[in-house]
Coordinates of C-alpha atoms in Angstrom, one line a residue:
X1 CA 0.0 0.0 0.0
X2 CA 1.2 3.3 -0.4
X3 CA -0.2 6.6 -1.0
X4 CA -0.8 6.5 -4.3
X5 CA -3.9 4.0 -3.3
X6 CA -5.5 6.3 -1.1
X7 CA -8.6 7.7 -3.6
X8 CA -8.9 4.4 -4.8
X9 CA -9.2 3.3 -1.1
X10 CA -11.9 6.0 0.0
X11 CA -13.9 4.9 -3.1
X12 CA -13.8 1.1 -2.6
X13 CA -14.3 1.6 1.2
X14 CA -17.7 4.0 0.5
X15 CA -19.0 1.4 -2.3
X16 CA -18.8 -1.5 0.7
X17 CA -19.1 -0.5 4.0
X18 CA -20.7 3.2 3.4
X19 CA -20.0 7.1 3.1
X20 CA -17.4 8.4 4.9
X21 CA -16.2 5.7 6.8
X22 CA -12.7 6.1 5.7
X23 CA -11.8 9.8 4.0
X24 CA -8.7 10.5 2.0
X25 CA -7.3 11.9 5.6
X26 CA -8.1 9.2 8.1
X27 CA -6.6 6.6 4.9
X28 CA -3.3 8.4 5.0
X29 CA -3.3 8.8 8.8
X30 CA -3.3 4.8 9.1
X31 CA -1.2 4.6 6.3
X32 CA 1.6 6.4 8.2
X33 CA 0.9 4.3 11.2
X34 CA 0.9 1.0 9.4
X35 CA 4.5 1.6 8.6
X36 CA 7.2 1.0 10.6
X37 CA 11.2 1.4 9.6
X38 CA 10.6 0.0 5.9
X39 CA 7.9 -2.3 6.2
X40 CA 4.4 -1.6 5.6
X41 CA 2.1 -4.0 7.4
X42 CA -0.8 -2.9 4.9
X43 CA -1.9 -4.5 1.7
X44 CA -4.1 -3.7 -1.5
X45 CA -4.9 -5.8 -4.1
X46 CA -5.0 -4.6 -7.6
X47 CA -5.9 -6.1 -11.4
X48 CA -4.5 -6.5 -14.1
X49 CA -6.0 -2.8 -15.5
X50 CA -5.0 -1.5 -12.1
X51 CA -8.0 -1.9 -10.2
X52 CA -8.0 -1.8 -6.8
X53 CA -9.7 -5.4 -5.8
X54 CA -9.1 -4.9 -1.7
X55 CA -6.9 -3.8 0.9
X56 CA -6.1 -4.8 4.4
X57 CA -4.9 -2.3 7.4
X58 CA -2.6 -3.5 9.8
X59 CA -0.9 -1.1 12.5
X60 CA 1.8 -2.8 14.2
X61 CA 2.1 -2.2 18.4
X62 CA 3.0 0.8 19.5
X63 CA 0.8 2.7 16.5
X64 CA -2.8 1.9 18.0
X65 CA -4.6 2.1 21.5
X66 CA -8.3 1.6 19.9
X67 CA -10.0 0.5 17.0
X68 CA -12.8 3.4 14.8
X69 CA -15.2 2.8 17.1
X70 CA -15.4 1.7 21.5
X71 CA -14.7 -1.3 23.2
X72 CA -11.4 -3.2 24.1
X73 CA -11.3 -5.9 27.1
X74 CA -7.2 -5.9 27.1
X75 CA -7.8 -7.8 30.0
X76 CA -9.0 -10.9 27.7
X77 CA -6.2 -10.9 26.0
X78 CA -2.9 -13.5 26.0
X79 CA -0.9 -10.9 25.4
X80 CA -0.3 -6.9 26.5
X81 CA -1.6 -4.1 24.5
X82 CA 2.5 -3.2 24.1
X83 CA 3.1 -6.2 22.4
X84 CA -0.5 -6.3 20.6
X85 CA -0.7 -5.3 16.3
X86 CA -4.1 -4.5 15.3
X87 CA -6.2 -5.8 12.2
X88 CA -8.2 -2.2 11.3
X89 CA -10.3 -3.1 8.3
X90 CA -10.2 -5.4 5.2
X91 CA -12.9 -5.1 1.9
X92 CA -12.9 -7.0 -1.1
X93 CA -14.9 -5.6 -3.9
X94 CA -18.1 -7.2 -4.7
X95 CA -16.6 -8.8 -8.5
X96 CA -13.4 -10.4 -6.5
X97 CA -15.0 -12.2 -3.7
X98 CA -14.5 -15.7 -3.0
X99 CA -10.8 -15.4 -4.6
X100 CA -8.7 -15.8 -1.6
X101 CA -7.6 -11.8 -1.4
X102 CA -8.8 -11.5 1.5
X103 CA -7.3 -14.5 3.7
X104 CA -3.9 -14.0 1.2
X105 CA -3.3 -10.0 3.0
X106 CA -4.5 -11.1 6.2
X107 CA -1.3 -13.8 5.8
X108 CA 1.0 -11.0 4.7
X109 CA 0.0 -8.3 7.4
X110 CA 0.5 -11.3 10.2
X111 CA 4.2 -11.8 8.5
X112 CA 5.0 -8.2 8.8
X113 CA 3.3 -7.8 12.2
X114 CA 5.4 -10.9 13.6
X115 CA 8.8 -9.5 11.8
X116 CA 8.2 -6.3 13.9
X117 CA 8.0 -8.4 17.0
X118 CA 4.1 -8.0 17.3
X119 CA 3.4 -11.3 20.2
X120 CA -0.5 -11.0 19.0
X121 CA -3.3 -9.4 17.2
X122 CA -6.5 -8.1 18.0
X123 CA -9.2 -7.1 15.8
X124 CA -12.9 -5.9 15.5
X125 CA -15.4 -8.4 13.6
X126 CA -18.5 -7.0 12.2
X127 CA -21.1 -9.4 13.9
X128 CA -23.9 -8.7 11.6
X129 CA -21.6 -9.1 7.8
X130 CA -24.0 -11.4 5.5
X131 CA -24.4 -15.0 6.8
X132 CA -21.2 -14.1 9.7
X133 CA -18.8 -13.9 6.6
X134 CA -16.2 -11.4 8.9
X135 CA -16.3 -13.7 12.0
X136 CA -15.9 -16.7 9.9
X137 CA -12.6 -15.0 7.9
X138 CA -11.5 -14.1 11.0
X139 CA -11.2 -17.7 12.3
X140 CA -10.1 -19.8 9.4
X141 CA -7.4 -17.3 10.3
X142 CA -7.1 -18.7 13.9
X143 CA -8.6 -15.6 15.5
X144 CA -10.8 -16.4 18.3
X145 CA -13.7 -14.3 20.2
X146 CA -13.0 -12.9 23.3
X147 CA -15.9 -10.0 23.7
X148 CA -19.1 -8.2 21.9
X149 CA -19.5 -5.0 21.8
X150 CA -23.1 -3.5 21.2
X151 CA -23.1 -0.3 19.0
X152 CA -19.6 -0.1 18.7
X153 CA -19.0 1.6 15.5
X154 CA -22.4 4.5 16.7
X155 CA -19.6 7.2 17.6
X156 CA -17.9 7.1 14.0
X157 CA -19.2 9.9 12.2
X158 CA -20.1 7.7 8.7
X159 CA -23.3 5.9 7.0
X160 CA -23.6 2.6 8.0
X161 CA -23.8 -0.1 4.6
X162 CA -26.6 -1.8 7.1
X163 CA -28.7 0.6 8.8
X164 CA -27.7 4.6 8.4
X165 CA -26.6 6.8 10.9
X166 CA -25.6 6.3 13.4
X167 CA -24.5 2.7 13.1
X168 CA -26.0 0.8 15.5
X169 CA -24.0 -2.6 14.2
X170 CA -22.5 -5.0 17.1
X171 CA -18.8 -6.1 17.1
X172 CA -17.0 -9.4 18.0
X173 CA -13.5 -8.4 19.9
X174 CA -11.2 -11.0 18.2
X175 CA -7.5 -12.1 19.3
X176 CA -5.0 -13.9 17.3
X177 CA -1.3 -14.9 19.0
X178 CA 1.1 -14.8 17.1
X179 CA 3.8 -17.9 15.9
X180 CA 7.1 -18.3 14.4
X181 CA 5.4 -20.4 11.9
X182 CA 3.8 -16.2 11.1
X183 CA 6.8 -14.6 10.1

């Protein structure tokens, strides 16, 4: 990912989750984040014609203390929030679902998070995603529930895909631990 993604980014991001969940600014904020020394823990997919297909964020430790919206039960996790990388959103376009894109930038993210020294990742699954699609991504990935969080996403200022504004959606507070076999 770099910064030349960033429109393409906001576009894909209003198509699939909604308006303004993600603007040109808040892209390049966690852009910044998601790098550390060299290494950029997020991902895009593009076509052939240059398409952007999907992208994953990924902010390594030390470069996030919440997710967009409220809840974290640190106290449910294997690992501390030091040592903790965290999985911020991931959309595939409508046309390139079901291709693996997804599950293939989770794999690089996790690689980069564990070469940074990252012991674990946390995430935020939508709980409502058609027939549980982002819980069950999350753990053929090995990520595991550890809390729900009722209108989690209502403080972020955007259009909800699902129901408007404000977004009254639930989330599943997800941890992954990270392996050697990661990196």
């Amino acid at each position: 990912m770099t910064a030349a993604d960033i429109a393409d980014i906001v576009a894909l991001s209003k198509r699939v989750v909604g308006p303004g969940y993600w603007t040109a600014e808040s892209v390049r904020d966690t852009l910044a984040r998601s790098t550390a020394g060299d290494v950029v823990c997020s991902h895009v997919v593009r076509d052939d014609a240059g398409v952007l297909l999907a992208f994953r964020f990924a902010l390594p430790p030390g470069a996030w203390d919440q997710g967009r919206g409220d809840g974290l039960r640190m106290e449910r996790w294997p690992f501390a929030l030091t040592e903790a990388a965290y999985f911020q959103s991931a959309w595939v376009a409508p046309q390139a679902r079901g291709l693996g894109l997804g599950p293939a930038m989770a794999r690089a993210s996790l690689a980069d998070l564990a070469r940074l020294g990252a012991r674990g990742v946390v995430t935020h699954s939508w709980k409502e995603s058609p027939r549980g699609s982002s819980r069950r991504y999350l753990e053929r990935l090995d990520f595991r529930v550890v809390a729900e969080h009722a209108d989690y996403w209502i403080n972020v200022d955007y259009t909800c895909s699902l129901d408007g504004r404000p977004c009254r959606c639930t989330a599943l507070e997800m941890v992954r631990t990270l392996t050697p076999a990661d990196t």
